[in-house]
CSV table of C-alpha atoms and ligand atoms in Angstrom, one decimal:
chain,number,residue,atom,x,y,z
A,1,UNK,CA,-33.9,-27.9,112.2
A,2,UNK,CA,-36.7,-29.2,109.7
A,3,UNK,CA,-37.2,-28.4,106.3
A,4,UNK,CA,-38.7,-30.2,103.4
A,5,UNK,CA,-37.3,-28.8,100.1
A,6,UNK,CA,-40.2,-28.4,97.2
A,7,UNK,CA,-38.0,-28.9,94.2
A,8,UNK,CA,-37.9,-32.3,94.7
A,9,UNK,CA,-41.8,-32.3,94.2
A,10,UNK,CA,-40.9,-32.4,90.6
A,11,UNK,CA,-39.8,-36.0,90.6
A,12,UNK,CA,-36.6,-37.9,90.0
A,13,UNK,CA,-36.2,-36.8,86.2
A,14,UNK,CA,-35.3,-33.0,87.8
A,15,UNK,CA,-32.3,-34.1,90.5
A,16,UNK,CA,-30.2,-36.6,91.9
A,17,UNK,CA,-29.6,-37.3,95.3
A,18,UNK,CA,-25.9,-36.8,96.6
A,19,UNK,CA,-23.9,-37.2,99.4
A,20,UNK,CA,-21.7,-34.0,100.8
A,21,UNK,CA,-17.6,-34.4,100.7
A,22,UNK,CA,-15.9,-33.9,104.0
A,23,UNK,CA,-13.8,-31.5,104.1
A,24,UNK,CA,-11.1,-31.2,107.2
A,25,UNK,CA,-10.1,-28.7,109.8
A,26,UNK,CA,-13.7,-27.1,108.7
A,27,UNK,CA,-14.1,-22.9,110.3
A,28,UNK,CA,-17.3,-21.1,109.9
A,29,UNK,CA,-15.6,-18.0,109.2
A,30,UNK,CA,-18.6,-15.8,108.4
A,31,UNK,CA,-22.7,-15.8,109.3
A,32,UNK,CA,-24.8,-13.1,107.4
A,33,UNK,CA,-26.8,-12.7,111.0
A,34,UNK,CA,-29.9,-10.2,109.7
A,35,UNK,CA,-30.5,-13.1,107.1
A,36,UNK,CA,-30.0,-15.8,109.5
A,37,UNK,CA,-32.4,-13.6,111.4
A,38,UNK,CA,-34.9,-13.4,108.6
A,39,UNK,CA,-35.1,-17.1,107.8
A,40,UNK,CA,-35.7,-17.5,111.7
A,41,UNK,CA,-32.8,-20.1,112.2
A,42,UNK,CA,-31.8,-20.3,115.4
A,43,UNK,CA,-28.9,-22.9,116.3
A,44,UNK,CA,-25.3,-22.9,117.9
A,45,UNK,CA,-22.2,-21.7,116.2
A,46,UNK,CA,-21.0,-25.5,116.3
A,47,UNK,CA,-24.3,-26.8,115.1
A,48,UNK,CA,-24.5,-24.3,111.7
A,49,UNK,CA,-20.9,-25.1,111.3
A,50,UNK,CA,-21.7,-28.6,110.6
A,51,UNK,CA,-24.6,-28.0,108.7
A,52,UNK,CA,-22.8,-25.5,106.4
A,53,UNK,CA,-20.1,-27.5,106.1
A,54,UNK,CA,-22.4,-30.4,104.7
A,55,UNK,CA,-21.4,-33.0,107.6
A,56,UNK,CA,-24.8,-32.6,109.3
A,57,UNK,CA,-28.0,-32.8,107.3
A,58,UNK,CA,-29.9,-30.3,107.5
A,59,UNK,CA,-33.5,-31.1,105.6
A,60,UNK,CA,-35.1,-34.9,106.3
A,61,UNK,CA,-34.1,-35.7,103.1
A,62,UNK,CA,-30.8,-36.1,101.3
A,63,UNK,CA,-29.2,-33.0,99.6
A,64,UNK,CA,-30.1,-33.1,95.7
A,65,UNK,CA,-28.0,-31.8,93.1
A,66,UNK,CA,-30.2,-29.9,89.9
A,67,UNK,CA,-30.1,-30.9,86.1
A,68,UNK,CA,-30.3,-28.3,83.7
A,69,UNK,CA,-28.2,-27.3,80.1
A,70,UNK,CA,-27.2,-24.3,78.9
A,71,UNK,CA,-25.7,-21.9,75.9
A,72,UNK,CA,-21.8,-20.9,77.2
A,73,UNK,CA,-20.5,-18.4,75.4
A,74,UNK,CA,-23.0,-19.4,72.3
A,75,UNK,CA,-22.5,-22.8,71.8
A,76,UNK,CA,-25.0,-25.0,73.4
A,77,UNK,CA,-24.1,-27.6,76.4
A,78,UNK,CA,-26.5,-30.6,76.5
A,79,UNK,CA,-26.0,-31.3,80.2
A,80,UNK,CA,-24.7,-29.0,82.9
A,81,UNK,CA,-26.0,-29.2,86.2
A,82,UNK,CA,-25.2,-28.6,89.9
A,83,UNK,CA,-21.8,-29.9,89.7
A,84,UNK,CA,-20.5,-28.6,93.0
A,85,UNK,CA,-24.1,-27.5,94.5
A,86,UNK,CA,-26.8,-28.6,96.1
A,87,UNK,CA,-29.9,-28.3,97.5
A,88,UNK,CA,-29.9,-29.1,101.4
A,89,UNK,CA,-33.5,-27.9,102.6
A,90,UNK,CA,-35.9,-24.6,102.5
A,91,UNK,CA,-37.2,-22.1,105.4
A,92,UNK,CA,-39.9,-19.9,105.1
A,93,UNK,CA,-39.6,-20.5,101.1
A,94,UNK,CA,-35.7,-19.9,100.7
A,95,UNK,CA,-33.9,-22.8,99.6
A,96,UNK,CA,-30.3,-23.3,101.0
A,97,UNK,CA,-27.5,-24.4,98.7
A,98,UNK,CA,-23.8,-25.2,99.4
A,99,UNK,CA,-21.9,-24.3,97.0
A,100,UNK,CA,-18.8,-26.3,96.7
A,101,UNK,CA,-19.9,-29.7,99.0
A,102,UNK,CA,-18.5,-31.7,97.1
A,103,UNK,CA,-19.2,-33.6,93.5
A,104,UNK,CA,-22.4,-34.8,92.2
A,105,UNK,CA,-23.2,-36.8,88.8
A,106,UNK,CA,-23.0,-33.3,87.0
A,107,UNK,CA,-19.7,-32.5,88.2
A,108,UNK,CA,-18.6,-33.7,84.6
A,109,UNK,CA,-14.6,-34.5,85.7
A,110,UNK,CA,-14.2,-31.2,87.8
A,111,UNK,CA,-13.6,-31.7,92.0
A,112,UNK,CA,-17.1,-30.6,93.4
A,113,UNK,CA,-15.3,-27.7,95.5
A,114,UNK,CA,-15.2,-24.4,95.6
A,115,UNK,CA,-11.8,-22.3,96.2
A,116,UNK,CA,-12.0,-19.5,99.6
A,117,UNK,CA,-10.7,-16.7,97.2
A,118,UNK,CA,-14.0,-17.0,95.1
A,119,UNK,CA,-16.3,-17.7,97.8
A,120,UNK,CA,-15.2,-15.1,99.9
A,121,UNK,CA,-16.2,-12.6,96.3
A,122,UNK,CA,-19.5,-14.6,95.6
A,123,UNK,CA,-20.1,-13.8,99.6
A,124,UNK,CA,-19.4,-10.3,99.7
A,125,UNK,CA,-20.7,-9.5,96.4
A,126,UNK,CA,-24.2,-11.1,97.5
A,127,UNK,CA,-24.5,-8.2,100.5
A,128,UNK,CA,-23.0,-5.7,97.6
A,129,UNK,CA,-25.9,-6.4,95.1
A,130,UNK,CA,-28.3,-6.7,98.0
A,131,UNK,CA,-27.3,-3.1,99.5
A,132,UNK,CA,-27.5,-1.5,95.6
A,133,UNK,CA,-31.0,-3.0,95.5
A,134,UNK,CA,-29.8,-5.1,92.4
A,135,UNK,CA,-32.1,-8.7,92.8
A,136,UNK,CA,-29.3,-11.5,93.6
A,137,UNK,CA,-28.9,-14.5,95.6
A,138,UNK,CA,-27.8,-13.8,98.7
A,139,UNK,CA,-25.3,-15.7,100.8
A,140,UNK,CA,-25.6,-16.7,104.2
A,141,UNK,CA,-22.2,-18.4,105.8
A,142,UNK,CA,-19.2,-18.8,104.8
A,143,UNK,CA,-17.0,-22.2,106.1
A,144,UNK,CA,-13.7,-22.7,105.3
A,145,UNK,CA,-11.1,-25.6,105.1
A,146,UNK,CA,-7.7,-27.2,105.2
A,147,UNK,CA,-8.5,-29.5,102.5
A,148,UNK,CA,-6.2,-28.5,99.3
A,149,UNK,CA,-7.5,-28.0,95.9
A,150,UNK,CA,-5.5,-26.9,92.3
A,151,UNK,CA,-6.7,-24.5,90.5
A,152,UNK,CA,-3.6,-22.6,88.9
A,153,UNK,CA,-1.9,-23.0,92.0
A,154,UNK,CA,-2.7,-24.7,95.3
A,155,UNK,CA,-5.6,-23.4,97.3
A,156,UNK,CA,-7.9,-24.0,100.3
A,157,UNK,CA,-11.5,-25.2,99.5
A,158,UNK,CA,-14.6,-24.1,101.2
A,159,UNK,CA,-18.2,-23.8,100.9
A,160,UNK,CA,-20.6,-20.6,100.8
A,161,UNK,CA,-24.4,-21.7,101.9
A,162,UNK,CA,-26.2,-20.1,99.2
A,163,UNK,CA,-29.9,-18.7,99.9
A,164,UNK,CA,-32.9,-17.9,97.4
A,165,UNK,CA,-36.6,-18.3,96.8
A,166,UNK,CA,-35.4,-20.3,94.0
A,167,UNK,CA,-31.9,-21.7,91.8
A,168,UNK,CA,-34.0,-22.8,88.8
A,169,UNK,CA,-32.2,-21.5,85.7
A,170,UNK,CA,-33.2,-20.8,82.0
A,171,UNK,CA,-31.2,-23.8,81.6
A,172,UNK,CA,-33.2,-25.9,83.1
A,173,UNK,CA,-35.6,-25.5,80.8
A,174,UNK,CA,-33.0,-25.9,78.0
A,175,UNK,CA,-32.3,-28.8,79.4
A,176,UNK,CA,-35.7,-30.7,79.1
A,177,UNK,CA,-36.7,-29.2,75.7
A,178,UNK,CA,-34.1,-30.5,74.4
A,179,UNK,CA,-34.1,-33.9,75.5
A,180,UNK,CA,-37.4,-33.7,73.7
A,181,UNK,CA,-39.4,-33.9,77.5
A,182,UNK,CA,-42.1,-31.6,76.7
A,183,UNK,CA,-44.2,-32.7,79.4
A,184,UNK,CA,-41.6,-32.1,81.8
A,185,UNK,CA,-41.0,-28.3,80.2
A,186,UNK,CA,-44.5,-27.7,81.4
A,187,UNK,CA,-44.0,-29.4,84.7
A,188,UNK,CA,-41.7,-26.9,85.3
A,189,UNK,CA,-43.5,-24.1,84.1
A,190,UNK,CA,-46.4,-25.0,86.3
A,191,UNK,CA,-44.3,-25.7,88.9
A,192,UNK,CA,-42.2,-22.1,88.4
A,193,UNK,CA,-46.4,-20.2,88.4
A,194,UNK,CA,-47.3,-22.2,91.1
A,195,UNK,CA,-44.6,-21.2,93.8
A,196,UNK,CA,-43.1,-18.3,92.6
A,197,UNK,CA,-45.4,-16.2,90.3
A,198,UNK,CA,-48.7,-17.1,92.3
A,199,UNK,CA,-50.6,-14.0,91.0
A,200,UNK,CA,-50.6,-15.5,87.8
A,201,UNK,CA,-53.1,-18.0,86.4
A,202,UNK,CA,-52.2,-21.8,86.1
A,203,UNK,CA,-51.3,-22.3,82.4
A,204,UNK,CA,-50.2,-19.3,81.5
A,205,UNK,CA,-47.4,-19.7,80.4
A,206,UNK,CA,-47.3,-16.4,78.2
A,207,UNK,CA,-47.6,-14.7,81.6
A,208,UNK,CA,-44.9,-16.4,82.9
A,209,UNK,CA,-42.1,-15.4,80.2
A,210,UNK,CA,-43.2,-11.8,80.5
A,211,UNK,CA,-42.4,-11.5,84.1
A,212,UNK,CA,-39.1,-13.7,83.6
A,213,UNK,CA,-38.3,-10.7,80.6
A,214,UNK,CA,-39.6,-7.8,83.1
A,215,UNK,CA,-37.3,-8.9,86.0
A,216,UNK,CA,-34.1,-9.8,83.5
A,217,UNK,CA,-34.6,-6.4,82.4
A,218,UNK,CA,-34.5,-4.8,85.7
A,219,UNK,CA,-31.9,-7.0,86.8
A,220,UNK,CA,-29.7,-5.7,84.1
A,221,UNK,CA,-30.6,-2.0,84.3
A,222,UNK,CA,-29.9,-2.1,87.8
A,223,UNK,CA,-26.1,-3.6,86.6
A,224,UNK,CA,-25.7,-0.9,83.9
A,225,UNK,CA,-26.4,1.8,86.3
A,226,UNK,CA,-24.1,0.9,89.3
A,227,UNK,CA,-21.4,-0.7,86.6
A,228,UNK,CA,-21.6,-4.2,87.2
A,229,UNK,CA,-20.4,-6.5,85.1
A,230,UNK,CA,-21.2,-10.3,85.5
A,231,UNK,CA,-19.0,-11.9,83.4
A,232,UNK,CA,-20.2,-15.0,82.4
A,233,UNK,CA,-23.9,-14.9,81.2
A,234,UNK,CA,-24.7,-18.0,79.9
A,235,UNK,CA,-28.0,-19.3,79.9
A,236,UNK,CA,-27.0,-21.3,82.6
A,237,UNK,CA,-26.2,-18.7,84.9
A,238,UNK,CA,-29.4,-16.7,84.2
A,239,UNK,CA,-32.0,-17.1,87.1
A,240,UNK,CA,-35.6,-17.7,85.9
A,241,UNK,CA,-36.7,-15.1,89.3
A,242,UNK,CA,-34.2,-12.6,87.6
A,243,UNK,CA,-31.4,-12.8,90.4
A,244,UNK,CA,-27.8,-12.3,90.1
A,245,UNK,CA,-26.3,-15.5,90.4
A,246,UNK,CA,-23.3,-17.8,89.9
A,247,UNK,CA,-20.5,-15.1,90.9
A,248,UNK,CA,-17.7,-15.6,89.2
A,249,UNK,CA,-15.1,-13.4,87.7
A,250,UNK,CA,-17.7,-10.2,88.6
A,251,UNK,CA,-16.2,-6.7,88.6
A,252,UNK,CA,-17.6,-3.3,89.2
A,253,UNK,CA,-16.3,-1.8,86.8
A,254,UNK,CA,-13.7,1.2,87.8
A,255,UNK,CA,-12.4,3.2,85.4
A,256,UNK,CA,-15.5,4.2,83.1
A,257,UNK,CA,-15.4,2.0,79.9
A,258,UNK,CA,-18.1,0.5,78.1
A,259,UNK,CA,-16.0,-2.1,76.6
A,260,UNK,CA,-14.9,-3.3,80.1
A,261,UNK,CA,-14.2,-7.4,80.2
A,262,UNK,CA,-13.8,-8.5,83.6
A,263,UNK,CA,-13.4,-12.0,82.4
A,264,UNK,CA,-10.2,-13.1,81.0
A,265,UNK,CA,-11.1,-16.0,79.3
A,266,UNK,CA,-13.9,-14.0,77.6
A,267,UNK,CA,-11.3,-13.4,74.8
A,268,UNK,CA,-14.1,-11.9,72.3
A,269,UNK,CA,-15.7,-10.2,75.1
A,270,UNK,CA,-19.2,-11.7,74.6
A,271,UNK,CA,-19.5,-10.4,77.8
A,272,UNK,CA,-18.2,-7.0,78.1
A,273,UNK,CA,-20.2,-4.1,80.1
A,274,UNK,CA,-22.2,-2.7,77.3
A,275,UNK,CA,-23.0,-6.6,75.7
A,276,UNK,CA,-24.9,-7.0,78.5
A,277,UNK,CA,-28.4,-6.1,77.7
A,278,UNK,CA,-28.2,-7.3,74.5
A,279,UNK,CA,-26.6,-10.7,75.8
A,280,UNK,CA,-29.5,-11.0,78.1
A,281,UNK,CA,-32.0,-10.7,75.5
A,282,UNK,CA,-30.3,-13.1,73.6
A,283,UNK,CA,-30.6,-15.5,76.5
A,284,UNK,CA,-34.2,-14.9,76.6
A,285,UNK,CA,-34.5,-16.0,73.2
A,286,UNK,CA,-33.2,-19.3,74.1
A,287,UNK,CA,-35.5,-18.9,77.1
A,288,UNK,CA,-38.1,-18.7,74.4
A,289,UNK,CA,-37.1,-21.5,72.4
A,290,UNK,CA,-37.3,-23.9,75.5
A,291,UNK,CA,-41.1,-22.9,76.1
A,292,UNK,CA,-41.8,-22.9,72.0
A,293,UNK,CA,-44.3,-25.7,73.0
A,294,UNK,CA,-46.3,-23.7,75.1
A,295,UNK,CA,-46.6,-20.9,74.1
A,296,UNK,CA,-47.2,-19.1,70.3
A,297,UNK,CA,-44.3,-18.0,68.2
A,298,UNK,CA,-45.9,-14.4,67.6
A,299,UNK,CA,-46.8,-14.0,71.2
A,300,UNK,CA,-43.4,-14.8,72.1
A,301,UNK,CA,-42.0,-11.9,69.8
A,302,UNK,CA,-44.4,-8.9,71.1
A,303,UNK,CA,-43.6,-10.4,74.4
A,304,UNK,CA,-39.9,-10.2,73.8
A,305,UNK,CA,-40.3,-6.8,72.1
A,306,UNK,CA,-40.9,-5.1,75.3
A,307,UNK,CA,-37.9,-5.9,77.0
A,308,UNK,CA,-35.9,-3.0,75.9
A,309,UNK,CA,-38.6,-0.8,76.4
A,310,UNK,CA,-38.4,-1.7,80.2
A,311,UNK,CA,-34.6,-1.9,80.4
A,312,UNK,CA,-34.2,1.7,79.5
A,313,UNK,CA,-36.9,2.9,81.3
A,314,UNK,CA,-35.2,1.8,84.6
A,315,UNK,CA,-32.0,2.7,83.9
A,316,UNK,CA,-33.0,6.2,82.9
A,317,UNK,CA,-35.0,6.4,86.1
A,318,UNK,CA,-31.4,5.0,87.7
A,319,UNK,CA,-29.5,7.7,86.0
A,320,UNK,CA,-31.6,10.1,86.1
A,321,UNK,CA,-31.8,9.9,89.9
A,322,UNK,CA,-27.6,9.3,90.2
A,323,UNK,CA,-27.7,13.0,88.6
A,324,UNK,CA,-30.4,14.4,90.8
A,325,UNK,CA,-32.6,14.8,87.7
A,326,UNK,CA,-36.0,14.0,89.2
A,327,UNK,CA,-38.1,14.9,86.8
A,328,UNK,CA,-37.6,13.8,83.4
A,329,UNK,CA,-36.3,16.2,80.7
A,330,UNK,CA,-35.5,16.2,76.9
A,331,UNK,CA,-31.9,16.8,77.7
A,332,UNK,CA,-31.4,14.8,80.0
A,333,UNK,CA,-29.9,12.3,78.0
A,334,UNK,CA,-27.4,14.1,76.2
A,335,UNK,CA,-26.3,15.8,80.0
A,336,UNK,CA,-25.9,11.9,81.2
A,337,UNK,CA,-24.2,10.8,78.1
A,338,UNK,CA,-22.0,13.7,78.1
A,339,UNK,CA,-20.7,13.1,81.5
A,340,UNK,CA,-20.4,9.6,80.8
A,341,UNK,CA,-18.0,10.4,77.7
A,342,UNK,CA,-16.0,13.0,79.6
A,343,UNK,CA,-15.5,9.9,82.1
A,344,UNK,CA,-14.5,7.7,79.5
A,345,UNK,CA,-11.8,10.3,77.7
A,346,UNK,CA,-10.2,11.3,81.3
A,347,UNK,CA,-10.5,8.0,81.9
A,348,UNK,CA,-12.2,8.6,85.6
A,349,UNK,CA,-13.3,6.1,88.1
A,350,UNK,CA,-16.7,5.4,87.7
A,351,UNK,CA,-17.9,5.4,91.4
A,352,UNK,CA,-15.9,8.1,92.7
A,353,UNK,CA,-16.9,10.4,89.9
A,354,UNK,CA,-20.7,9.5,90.6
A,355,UNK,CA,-20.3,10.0,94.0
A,356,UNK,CA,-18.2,13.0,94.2
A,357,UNK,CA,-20.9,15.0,91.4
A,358,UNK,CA,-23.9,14.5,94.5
A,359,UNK,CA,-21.5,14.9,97.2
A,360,UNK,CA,-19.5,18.0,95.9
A,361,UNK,CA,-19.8,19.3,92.5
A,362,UNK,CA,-23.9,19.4,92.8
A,363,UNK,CA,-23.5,21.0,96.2
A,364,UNK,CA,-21.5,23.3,95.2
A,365,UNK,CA,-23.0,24.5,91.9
A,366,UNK,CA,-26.6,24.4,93.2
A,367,UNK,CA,-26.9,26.8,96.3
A,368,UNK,CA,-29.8,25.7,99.2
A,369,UNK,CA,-29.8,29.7,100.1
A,370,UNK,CA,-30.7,32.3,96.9
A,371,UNK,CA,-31.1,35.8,97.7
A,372,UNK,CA,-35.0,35.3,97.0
A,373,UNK,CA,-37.1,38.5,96.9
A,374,UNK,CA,-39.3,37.9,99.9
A,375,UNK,CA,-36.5,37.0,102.2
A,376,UNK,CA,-34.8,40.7,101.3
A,377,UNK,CA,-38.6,41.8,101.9
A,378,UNK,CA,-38.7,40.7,105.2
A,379,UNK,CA,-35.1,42.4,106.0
A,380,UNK,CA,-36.5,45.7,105.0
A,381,UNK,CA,-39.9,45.5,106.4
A,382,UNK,CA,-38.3,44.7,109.8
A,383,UNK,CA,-35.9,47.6,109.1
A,384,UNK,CA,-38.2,49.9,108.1
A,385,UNK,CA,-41.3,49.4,110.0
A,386,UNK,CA,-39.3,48.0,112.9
A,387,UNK,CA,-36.4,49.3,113.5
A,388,UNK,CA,-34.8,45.4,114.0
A,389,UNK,CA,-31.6,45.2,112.2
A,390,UNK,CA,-31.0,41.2,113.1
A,391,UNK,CA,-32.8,39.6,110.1
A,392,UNK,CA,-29.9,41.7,107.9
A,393,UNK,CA,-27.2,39.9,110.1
A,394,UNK,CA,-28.9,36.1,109.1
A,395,UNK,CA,-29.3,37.1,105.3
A,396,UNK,CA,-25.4,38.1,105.5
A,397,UNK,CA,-24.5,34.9,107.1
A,398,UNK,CA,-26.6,32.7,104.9
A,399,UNK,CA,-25.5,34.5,102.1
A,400,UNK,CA,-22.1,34.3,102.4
A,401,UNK,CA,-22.1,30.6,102.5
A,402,UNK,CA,-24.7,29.9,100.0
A,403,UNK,CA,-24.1,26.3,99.6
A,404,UNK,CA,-23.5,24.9,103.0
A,405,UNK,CA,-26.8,24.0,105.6
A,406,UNK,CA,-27.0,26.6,108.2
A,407,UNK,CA,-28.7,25.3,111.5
A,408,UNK,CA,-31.7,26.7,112.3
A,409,UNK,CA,-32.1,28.6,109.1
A,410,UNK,CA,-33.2,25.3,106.7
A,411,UNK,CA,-36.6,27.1,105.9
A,412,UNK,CA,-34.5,29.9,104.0
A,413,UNK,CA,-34.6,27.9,101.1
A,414,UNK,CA,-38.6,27.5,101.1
A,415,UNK,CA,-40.5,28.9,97.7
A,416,UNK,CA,-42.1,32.3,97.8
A,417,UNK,CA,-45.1,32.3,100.4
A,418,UNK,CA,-48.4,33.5,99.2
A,419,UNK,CA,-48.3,37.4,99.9
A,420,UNK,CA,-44.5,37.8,98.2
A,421,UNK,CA,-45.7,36.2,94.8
A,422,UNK,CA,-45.9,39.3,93.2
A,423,UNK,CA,-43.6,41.3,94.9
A,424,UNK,CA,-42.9,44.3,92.5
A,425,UNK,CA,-39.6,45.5,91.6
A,426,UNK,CA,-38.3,48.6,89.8
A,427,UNK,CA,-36.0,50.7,89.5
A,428,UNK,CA,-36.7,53.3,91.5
A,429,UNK,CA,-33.8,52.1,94.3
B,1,AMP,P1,-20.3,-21.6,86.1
B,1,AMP,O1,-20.3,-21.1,84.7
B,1,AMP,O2,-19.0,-21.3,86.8
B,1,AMP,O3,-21.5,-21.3,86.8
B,1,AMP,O4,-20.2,-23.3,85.9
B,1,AMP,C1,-20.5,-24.0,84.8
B,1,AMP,C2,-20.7,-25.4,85.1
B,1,AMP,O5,-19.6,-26.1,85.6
B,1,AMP,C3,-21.8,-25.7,86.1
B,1,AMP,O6,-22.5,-26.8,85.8
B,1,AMP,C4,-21.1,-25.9,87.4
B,1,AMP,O7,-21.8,-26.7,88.3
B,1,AMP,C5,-19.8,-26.6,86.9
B,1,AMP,N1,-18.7,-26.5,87.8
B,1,AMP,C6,-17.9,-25.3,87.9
B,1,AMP,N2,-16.9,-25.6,88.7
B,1,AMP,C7,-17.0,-26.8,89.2
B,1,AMP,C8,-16.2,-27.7,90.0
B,1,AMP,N3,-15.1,-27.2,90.7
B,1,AMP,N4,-16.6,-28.9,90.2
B,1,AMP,C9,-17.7,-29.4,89.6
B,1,AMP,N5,-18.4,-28.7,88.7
B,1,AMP,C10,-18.1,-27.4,88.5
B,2,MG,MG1,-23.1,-21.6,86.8
């Protein structure tokens, strides 16, 4: 298999070159097969195996590991980087990453691994997000090894092959910016329009923060709505394509609570559920601050004021649909925030409550079968004129069981025809 990786296009400043760590007694203990299937790679179980597994290379080149900065938890980092990542090769312009390979010059002290706990979470959660329709990296294999590292105990290390269009970070932008490499801010920029925002014009640059703030604020409707909480949003971890990435200590949030921290070392909870959208916006900023040399401080403010116009404009759409509220009302908003509150003091599981309101409680306080005039129209008609008794016997049936689906009998919900709509009643029974 041949891939040539564009990234490095940028030049040396952007990567360095590294070399993947063994690891021993190496199992390929998971292949996502409808992505392997979309990226068109074909290849034997023993041949992915040492290719996600880092032992056989899989680009012409060597693997490079990114540079990039970031603000964690507030306080700005000068250099981050790939420090157990990198970048082996791209197909059909998705670029694979192993995550956990080993160290790199940005591995800053730390081992270069990853443990099999967290990959096997950053795996599954990739097809989670994916199946939500929340926009995340996605994860193709998962190998796993003897090879012993310490976290707070002893644990196994292994590697997840990481797949997306592109890893580029707000950090990396942070990174050059503040190393006082302007020209190499707008290398990036240019680079990020040419290849990944190709409906936009070279140069502009304004063009290209609005669409980073319109898919951020998707990204992080699409978390409110199905309760996900990320945990660790530093600018480093924000993805300039608006993806989920870098899981970590993720949760879905169970028992309804905005306040919800699903990182423990998140001791002010900077990053609790409802901080989220205002946490992103905030990364933004620092988005903004990296690109103050091209583009104009005002235009960079009306850009950034639309952001929370588009966040809640999804996630009332998201809501909205999660209550079966199609079309938009007035009180919709109070009838979602109600429920949410009621949730929160009974403290209810978030999910199961959702779900159960479509699957039962809706079903059962909003009948398919009404007693609608025409229907009892057409009963007596055939009565009448007719002398045919059956269409009683279906209305009885129906009736009785308003809320389930009766086979054969799904039309008996349909609106009034034409010829009923002004069927007169009186009281003349
Ligand atoms: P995170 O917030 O977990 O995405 O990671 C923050 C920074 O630490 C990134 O630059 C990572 O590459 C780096 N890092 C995290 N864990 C390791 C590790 N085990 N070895 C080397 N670098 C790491
Ligand atoms: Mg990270």
């Amino acid at each position: 298999m041949k891939s040539s990786l564009k990234f490095t296009d940028l030049g040396e400043d952007f990567f360095a070159h590294v070399k993947t760590q063994k690891l021993e007694n190496t199992s390929l203990i998971h292949v996502n097969e409808s992505l392997m299937k979309e990226m068109n790679l074909k290849a034997s179980k023993k041949e992915l195996l040492s290719i996600f597994s880092g032992e056989k290379r899989f680009a012409e080149q060597n693997p490079v590991s990114t540079v990039y900065a970031g603000h964690q938890f507030g306080y700005f980092v000068p250099q981050l980087g790939d420090g157990r990542s990198c970048l082996i090769g791209e197909v059909n312009g998705l670029e694979l990453s192993l995550k956990g390979a080993g160290t790199s010059p940005f591995s800053r002290g730390a081992d270069g691994r990853a443990v099999l706990r967290s990959s096997i979470r950053e795996y599954l959660c990739s097809i989670a997000m994916q199946g939500l329709s929340i926009p995340t990296t996605r994860a193709l294999a998962i190998v796993r090894s003897n090879t012993q590292v310490y976290r707070e105990h002893i644990e196994n290390a292994a590697i997840v092959t990481r797949v997306a269009e592109s890893h580029i970070r707000f950090g990396h932008f942070e990174y050059f910016a503040s190393q006082g490499q302007n020209e190499n801010v707008k290398k990036l920029a240019d680079f990020v329009i040419k290849h990944y925002m190709s409906d936009l014009e070279q140069g502009d640059y304004l063009a290209l923060f609005k669409n980073v703030i319109e898919s951020t604020a998707i990204m992080i409707a699409r978390w409110q709505a199905q309760g996900f909480s990320h945990g660790v949003m530093n600018t480093d971890n924000m993805s300039i394509l608006g993806l989920t990435i870098d899981y970590g200590p993720f949760s879905f949030m169970e028992t309804y609570d905005p306040s919800f921290i699903c990182n423990h070392s998140d001791t002010q909870g900077r990053y609790s559920f409802e901080r989220q959208p205002s946490v992103a916006l905030w990364n933004l900023q620092r988005l903004a601050d990296a690109l103050g040399t091209l583009i104009q401080e005002e235009q960079i403010k009306e850009a950034l004021s639309s952001y929370e116009k588009i966040l809640v404009k999804e996630y009332s759409y998201l809501m909205r649909s999660k209550f079966g509220l199609i079309l938009q009302d007035e009180g919709d908003n109070s009838l979602i925030n109600n429920f949410l509150e009621l949730l929160y003091t009974n403290q209810k599981d978030y999910h199961r409550s959702m779900r159960m309101l479509s699957l039962d409680l809706m079903k059962q306080f909003n009948p398919k079968y009404v007693l609608r005039n025409y229907l009892a129209e057409v009963a007596i008609r055939k009565a009448e004129d007719l002398d045919e008794y059956e269409e009683i016997d279906i209305l009885f049936r129906i009736l009785e069981r308003p809320f389930d689906l009766h086979n054969g009998y799904e039309s008996y919900d349909s609106e009034p025809p034409e010829w009923a709509k002004n069927l007169e009643l009186s009281c003349s029974s």
